[in-house]
Amino acid sequence: MGRKLHPTKASILLLLGASFSAHADTIREYQWLTGTDISGGLTVTEQDSGATTTKFHFNDRGRGPDQSTRFTVDKNGVVTSFTATGTNYYKGDISETFQTRNNKAEWQIDGEEKTLALTKPTLYLPLNATPEYRAVTARALLNQPNHRMNMAAGGEAWLTVLQTIQLTRDNTKLTVTLHEIEGPEVGPQYVWLDENRDLFSISYGWFSIIRDGWAHTAPTLKDGQFAATEDFVVRKSAEFSTKVDTDIIVAGAKVLNAETGDLSTPMTVRISGGKISKISTTDTTEGSHIIDGTGKTLMPALWDMHAHIQPANFFNYIAGGFLNIRDMANDPAFIKKAQQGIAAGKIAAPDIHPIGFIDKTGPYAAPTGNLANSLEDALGFIDMYHGMGYKGIKLYSSIEPEWIPAMAERAHRYGMKVMGHIPSYMTAGEAVQAGYDEITHVNMALLHLIGDKSIDTRTPQRFIVPGMRSGALDLSGERTRDFVTLLKEKNIAHDPTLGIFHDIFLNEPGKPELMARPYFAQLPPALRQSITASKGYNDGNEATFAKSAKIADALVKKMHDAGITILPGTDAAFPGFALISELEMYVNAGISTKDVIKLATIGSARHIGLGDTLGTVEVGKNAHLILVDGDPTKNITNLRNLSLVIKGQTYFKPKEMLKTQGYKPYAETISMK
């Protein structure tokens, strides 16, 4: 179904012979797709009164919104009022209102009120928008000169009209046009509109929304949207990159020994053919490209060991000093294409080290990767990932526990590591005994210590139960000692993604998400609103969840002290920024700054099998380097203040990259001791 007419009371009376007439409401129906499966929907009702209402819901492994909105627009399509009610992705209640009157905009989100004097048309971007609102934004921009508007939260949004294509369904033909919106988010947003400028489709990567009855066209639209994103990334990459044909010399910087955390005296570091060729106190500079490192620290670039990389965050990684990431679940075709573009020098992005993702089919199956119906299917996926050169497999919550020994044996035969969520109704200790090499996410370790195998961890209970019950754990007790000993004896690594659990356990509605607070002021204004927290799983149990956050910190520290490899990763938005937050949390948990830097450099490189070529500043190693203002061993926060990022024979200026994208770089004076 596409558009349909909904009879109002007036039209019913007309059918009964009433003497007056009324226009019928217009309804548009949409399907929310997880991959190719319908997992939710959107209903848009254009009311006879002039208002538009939307009802939106989807199910993502027990999470997902169920919300209603109502808005009105002026003659140019600019929103003049907006309300949102219902529940958000984490099932927390939402409350948002916006209105314009007397040349003033007023809005309220979860009790936080803001006002803005209006002198020109201004775009309001709700925190609790449904997909229809992107079409509303596009229409408003299309009606403005140069397709540009100020945003109520600050900054500017602008739109570019891209390709138009024709779709067919049976004997019906429909023309849709792709529009690119910049300003509201990291990287561009996209939306397909039909001939009436109504929403037709949006691809969100793993998910998509599409007009009811047209799901068969979703792959074509996704490909078109991805091609537009790729074009954007290639253009920006050329703008941000400086390629050097001669040797590069970094002169006068102190070199950080990532193994010990010690700094050298000022040195001259030569890069030839993308590798470090000489480190000395003196070196001839004739015929070389000179970079002045006086007063700065030269160190190996950082790693993010838990990423789900997308084109929109390529540049965040570069500007944050991250030149290698371990991708923990993604579309293999996208990864292959991205790797090819990166290797060819067309795309400015970190090198990607992918992990193959496997889950079992079912109601809580993951939205990406390969889904197995049987153990034979799962083993076949491992064979496939090995053939693609992947370094390991990540298992998810619906995998049958009895499959793990055979899957681990197959992976280990290929030299691949086994990691991931602990399957439902299984403990982390049992998974280790069955063949796991890593435990992914600190909540999985906490659930082992809680020891309740009745919990269905395919659902949000894997967040809620650790939040409610971890605070009562005794980390000096026998169960913890036995667990840590097991991990150490079997050389098991842990990828805690501590930051995302701080966001869950210490959530404060109306305030920035916890992980984002250190860099919140650096974000463009519109992005600040997008990472303002709503009600979450800790609603009504804040003190209990806060105790669990302290236990999570203490457990990571305890593991590190026992010699267990900690792998810094984000699994979060703004990954280039968020990984520094993750490292700051390790320091706050009591791990030394020098140890934390080691974890994020040579420790990660060595774990993934690349310690001979990456992770330290040594002759013969690949030149994946960052130039830091200040001494990061004295204050980990100095890692946020980069002067230069060097990747082989190409370098990037992070501050310029950030400014171009609307960010505020960190002040030159930040904690420089």
GROMACS .gro file of C-alpha atoms in nm, residues 82 98-99 134 195 200-201 382 401 477 607 650 655:
model
   13
   82PHE     CA    1   0.616   1.985   1.690
   98PHE     CA    2   0.850   2.299   1.986
   99GLN     CA    3   0.662   2.606   1.865
  134ARG     CA    4   1.407   1.399   0.722
  195GLU     CA    5   0.741   1.327  -0.737
  200PHE     CA    6   0.995   0.739  -0.022
  201SER     CA    7   1.297   0.573   0.139
  382ILE     CA    8   3.382  -1.959   0.912
  401PRO     CA    9   2.600  -2.297   2.316
  477GLY     CA   10   3.529  -1.315   4.641
  607HIS     CA   11   4.710  -0.878   1.975
  650THR     CA   12   5.035   1.115   0.352
  655LYS     CA   13   4.248   2.086   1.348
   0.00000   0.00000   0.00000
